[in-house]
Amino acid sequence: MSYREGGRHHTDPTSTRFNNKSRYHQRGRPNNRPVPNRRPTAGDDLDSITVSIGRHLTTDGVNTHGPVGRGRIVNQRIRPQQIHPGGGGRFNDRRNNQPPWWRISIPQAGTMGKAVVMAALKAHFTRQLLPYHYFIDRDTNMGVFFVNNQQDADMLKRANKKVEVQNFGPLSIMVSSASFPAPVLDEDLRGYFKDYLCNRRFDRQTLQLQLSNLADDEELSALGIYPQLNKQSFLRDVIDIINKELRMTRQLDLGSNNISNLYEFRNLQLSDLVQLSLASNQLRSVDELGHLKQLTHLSHIFLKENPLMFSYNARNGSPDDLISAIRQKLPQLKRIDGVDLPAQIGFAIDIETVNLPKSVPHCVPQDMESFLAKFIDEYYRLFDTRGRGELYACYHDSCMFSLCVAPTEGSIVPTKSFKYGALIYDSRNFKKLFDDNKRAILLRHGKTDVLDFLRVKFPLTKHDGKSFHVDVLSTANNRAIFTVNGLYRELDQGTNEPIRSFQRTFTCTQTPSGVLIIADHIMILNATDSQITNMNRVAAAAPPPPSSATAQPPASQTGVAPATTEVQNKLIQEFSRQSGMNVTYSQICLAENNWNYEKAAQKFQECQKLNAIPAEAFVKP
């Protein structure tokens, strides 16, 4: 098959439907089918045989000499492709997407040396060889260079194993297509490139380094340098040159270089840099700007025409959100894309020591001090009693209660790790609980529901009143909202008896019956090591309680009090028989009423009328 003008080789990757001159589309002609591959015969003309032979000696199946027209070979030199200025790093396709560069790899060239290899090649060829960008591959020790002429590439391919080098034998020459020369600077090119940056691209009056659209620089291409700032290895060399030779730079322009990430810029050491342009690149994430945090004097940055500037619009984000995200990475900025930023509100981080006011146990208005002191002391006295029966009088009929358990995994403060047991299943921690129905169920409504939870499910506690801190949030509309922070120990938990830290928020209102709680929210978490140490130190300094052998029960209202444990056991058994409750709840009821049998019976009847006694109180073994 002769490769005439308008024809198409079977290896051409370009689809035939885009080739208007293709013989496959020449309708109306009698012979519009491709000529099959066959061996040349004596009937073929010399030009067709020459083209057919040349096709099998090329590196990619495309004829070396160009299109053939009317029996003569038309020489056509292939020019290197140029990067289109507005194409985002894409190459101009001038020859049907066929690569204009070829990579030549020669094993063991690193051992032989560049001079020996190039001398052997030039001595073997009759025509001049034009190699570009020779370097040694660090991983394979191969010598690598590029050619942009297909005749040179074919010539090198035919010379494989035919070029002898003294003491090394024949050279292995591997030829492959390449879209662009590898952006690596060897020792020779590095010197040329350094001089070019310092003398042609750097303005010593304004201290501006102009590196925009560097890949389209024809002067660098003439030197055999093809810069690509989107390649890490080349960018690493550029930054090294800037750090050593141009540290005084105050303005740096890197626009239109197809840069997609800024990882290598973390090594950029320009302490005087105040303006940086990264416009018209391929930056997609604001996080990349974190690699510039060492540029402490950078006040103005250009980011327009980058994908990250359009991504916020695609997600319906506002410009303020984008600016806020950028300033989180570079808080020193004062201008973005030529627009002044509003003053940023922050803390005075230059002050080494900040003297905070001394914390006091009760931070409350003076007119509420006596009320809150009495309320807190009385409430937690009742809360720490077994059974918590008397808390019933503290809550409003329409009260609400919620519990939040805040695990301390990942806390920067050393914390003892104690399990919360079944209490964790009643937590309304919104960071852990996403089911709206479960959230509604765990918000307890009404006095009965609240008291049942506090009496049955919440463990028995002993609060440390000396750890309390109180903050009043509001006293408007005849209501008081305040928080109590402190520590308590869980009792009846074996030998562990974990210590918890808590924050409890009360909302109280004035009623004809007195001040009642209408909302109660408690958040608990494990205490820190220092809190546990302080609480144990205070407990050790307190006088020990009287032993059970010598302790006497308080006098009853009738004046007759049980004197021994045996008498208490008889009261428990009798109270259990008459009330129908089990021994455990009978003991709780008697203990809460100072072992006064008549008072306990009266209290039992009141709670029974209000249906405030849980069902498990009547379950006997």
mmCIF file with all atom_site columns, N, CA, C and O in Angstrom, residues 64 122 179 204 230 233 321 332 423 426 467 471 478 524 584:
data_model
loop_
_atom_site.group_PDB
_atom_site.id
_atom_site.type_symbol
_atom_site.label_atom_id
_atom_site.label_alt_id
_atom_site.label_comp_id
_atom_site.label_asym_id
_atom_site.label_entity_id
_atom_site.label_seq_id
_atom_site.pdbx_PDB_ins_code
_atom_site.Cartn_x
_atom_site.Cartn_y
_atom_site.Cartn_z
_atom_site.occupancy
_atom_site.B_iso_or_equiv
_atom_site.pdbx_formal_charge
_atom_site.auth_seq_id
_atom_site.auth_comp_id
_atom_site.auth_asym_id
_atom_site.auth_atom_id
_atom_site.pdbx_PDB_model_num
ATOM 1  N N  . THR A 1 64  ? 8.665   7.821  7.217  1.00 0.00 ? 64  THR A N  1
ATOM 2  C CA . THR A 1 64  ? 9.681   8.785  7.633  1.00 0.00 ? 64  THR A CA 1
ATOM 3  C C  . THR A 1 64  ? 9.715   10.003 6.744  1.00 0.00 ? 64  THR A C  1
ATOM 4  O O  . THR A 1 64  ? 10.016  11.093 7.202  1.00 0.00 ? 64  THR A O  1
ATOM 5  N N  . LYS A 1 122 ? 27.993  9.581  17.393 1.00 0.00 ? 122 LYS A N  1
ATOM 6  C CA . LYS A 1 122 ? 28.291  10.501 16.307 1.00 0.00 ? 122 LYS A CA 1
ATOM 7  C C  . LYS A 1 122 ? 29.279  9.891  15.302 1.00 0.00 ? 122 LYS A C  1
ATOM 8  O O  . LYS A 1 122 ? 29.239  10.187 14.109 1.00 0.00 ? 122 LYS A O  1
ATOM 9  N N  . SER A 1 179 ? 5.704   12.278 24.918 1.00 0.00 ? 179 SER A N  1
ATOM 10 C CA . SER A 1 179 ? 4.907   13.473 24.676 1.00 0.00 ? 179 SER A CA 1
ATOM 11 C C  . SER A 1 179 ? 5.683   14.751 24.938 1.00 0.00 ? 179 SER A C  1
ATOM 12 O O  . SER A 1 179 ? 5.349   15.806 24.429 1.00 0.00 ? 179 SER A O  1
ATOM 13 N N  . ARG A 1 204 ? 15.796  43.296 39.341 1.00 0.00 ? 204 ARG A N  1
ATOM 14 C CA . ARG A 1 204 ? 16.496  43.640 40.579 1.00 0.00 ? 204 ARG A CA 1
ATOM 15 C C  . ARG A 1 204 ? 16.055  44.985 41.148 1.00 0.00 ? 204 ARG A C  1
ATOM 16 O O  . ARG A 1 204 ? 16.392  45.307 42.288 1.00 0.00 ? 204 ARG A O  1
ATOM 17 N N  . ASN A 1 230 ? 4.550   21.698 36.851 1.00 0.00 ? 230 ASN A N  1
ATOM 18 C CA . ASN A 1 230 ? 3.612   20.743 37.432 1.00 0.00 ? 230 ASN A CA 1
ATOM 19 C C  . ASN A 1 230 ? 4.264   19.389 37.689 1.00 0.00 ? 230 ASN A C  1
ATOM 20 O O  . ASN A 1 230 ? 3.589   18.453 38.111 1.00 0.00 ? 230 ASN A O  1
ATOM 21 N N  . SER A 1 233 ? 9.827   16.860 40.301 1.00 0.00 ? 233 SER A N  1
ATOM 22 C CA . SER A 1 233 ? 11.288  16.838 40.230 1.00 0.00 ? 233 SER A CA 1
ATOM 23 C C  . SER A 1 233 ? 11.824  18.158 39.675 1.00 0.00 ? 233 SER A C  1
ATOM 24 O O  . SER A 1 233 ? 12.806  18.705 40.193 1.00 0.00 ? 233 SER A O  1
ATOM 25 N N  . ASP A 1 321 ? -17.443 32.380 52.395 1.00 0.00 ? 321 ASP A N  1
ATOM 26 C CA . ASP A 1 321 ? -17.001 31.061 52.870 1.00 0.00 ? 321 ASP A CA 1
ATOM 27 C C  . ASP A 1 321 ? -15.633 30.715 52.289 1.00 0.00 ? 321 ASP A C  1
ATOM 28 O O  . ASP A 1 321 ? -14.769 30.166 52.989 1.00 0.00 ? 321 ASP A O  1
ATOM 29 N N  . GLN A 1 332 ? -2.178  35.485 57.506 1.00 0.00 ? 332 GLN A N  1
ATOM 30 C CA . GLN A 1 332 ? -1.429  36.724 57.320 1.00 0.00 ? 332 GLN A CA 1
ATOM 31 C C  . GLN A 1 332 ? -1.887  37.512 56.100 1.00 0.00 ? 332 GLN A C  1
ATOM 32 O O  . GLN A 1 332 ? -1.438  38.650 55.886 1.00 0.00 ? 332 GLN A O  1
ATOM 33 N N  . LEU A 1 423 ? -26.142 3.323  81.605 1.00 0.00 ? 423 LEU A N  1
ATOM 34 C CA . LEU A 1 423 ? -26.485 4.743  81.499 1.00 0.00 ? 423 LEU A CA 1
ATOM 35 C C  . LEU A 1 423 ? -26.195 5.290  80.105 1.00 0.00 ? 423 LEU A C  1
ATOM 36 O O  . LEU A 1 423 ? -26.821 6.264  79.673 1.00 0.00 ? 423 LEU A O  1
ATOM 37 N N  . ASP A 1 426 ? -29.102 5.794  77.617 1.00 0.00 ? 426 ASP A N  1
ATOM 38 C CA . ASP A 1 426 ? -30.067 6.871  77.829 1.00 0.00 ? 426 ASP A CA 1
ATOM 39 C C  . ASP A 1 426 ? -29.474 8.228  77.479 1.00 0.00 ? 426 ASP A C  1
ATOM 40 O O  . ASP A 1 426 ? -30.082 9.256  77.772 1.00 0.00 ? 426 ASP A O  1
ATOM 41 N N  . SER A 1 467 ? -16.382 21.221 95.130 1.00 0.00 ? 467 SER A N  1
ATOM 42 C CA . SER A 1 467 ? -15.975 21.325 93.726 1.00 0.00 ? 467 SER A CA 1
ATOM 43 C C  . SER A 1 467 ? -16.976 22.122 92.895 1.00 0.00 ? 467 SER A C  1
ATOM 44 O O  . SER A 1 467 ? -16.744 22.334 91.701 1.00 0.00 ? 467 SER A O  1
ATOM 45 N N  . ASP A 1 471 ? -22.938 29.256 87.634 1.00 0.00 ? 471 ASP A N  1
ATOM 46 C CA . ASP A 1 471 ? -23.067 30.397 86.719 1.00 0.00 ? 471 ASP A CA 1
ATOM 47 C C  . ASP A 1 471 ? -24.548 30.634 86.469 1.00 0.00 ? 471 ASP A C  1
ATOM 48 O O  . ASP A 1 471 ? -25.267 29.702 86.081 1.00 0.00 ? 471 ASP A O  1
ATOM 49 N N  . ASN A 1 478 ? -39.485 35.905 85.434 1.00 0.00 ? 478 ASN A N  1
ATOM 50 C CA . ASN A 1 478 ? -39.806 35.140 86.648 1.00 0.00 ? 478 ASN A CA 1
ATOM 51 C C  . ASN A 1 478 ? -39.232 33.719 86.601 1.00 0.00 ? 478 ASN A C  1
ATOM 52 O O  . ASN A 1 478 ? -39.784 32.791 87.186 1.00 0.00 ? 478 ASN A O  1
ATOM 53 N N  . ILE A 1 524 ? -22.485 14.473 81.713 1.00 0.00 ? 524 ILE A N  1
ATOM 54 C CA . ILE A 1 524 ? -21.477 13.842 82.562 1.00 0.00 ? 524 ILE A CA 1
ATOM 55 C C  . ILE A 1 524 ? -20.351 13.295 81.699 1.00 0.00 ? 524 ILE A C  1
ATOM 56 O O  . ILE A 1 524 ? -20.544 12.922 80.536 1.00 0.00 ? 524 ILE A O  1
ATOM 57 N N  . THR A 1 584 ? -35.918 -4.638 99.398 1.00 0.00 ? 584 THR A N  1
ATOM 58 C CA . THR A 1 584 ? -35.032 -3.531 99.009 1.00 0.00 ? 584 THR A CA 1
ATOM 59 C C  . THR A 1 584 ? -35.756 -2.194 99.056 1.00 0.00 ? 584 THR A C  1
ATOM 60 O O  . THR A 1 584 ? -35.277 -1.220 99.656 1.00 0.00 ? 584 THR A O  1
#
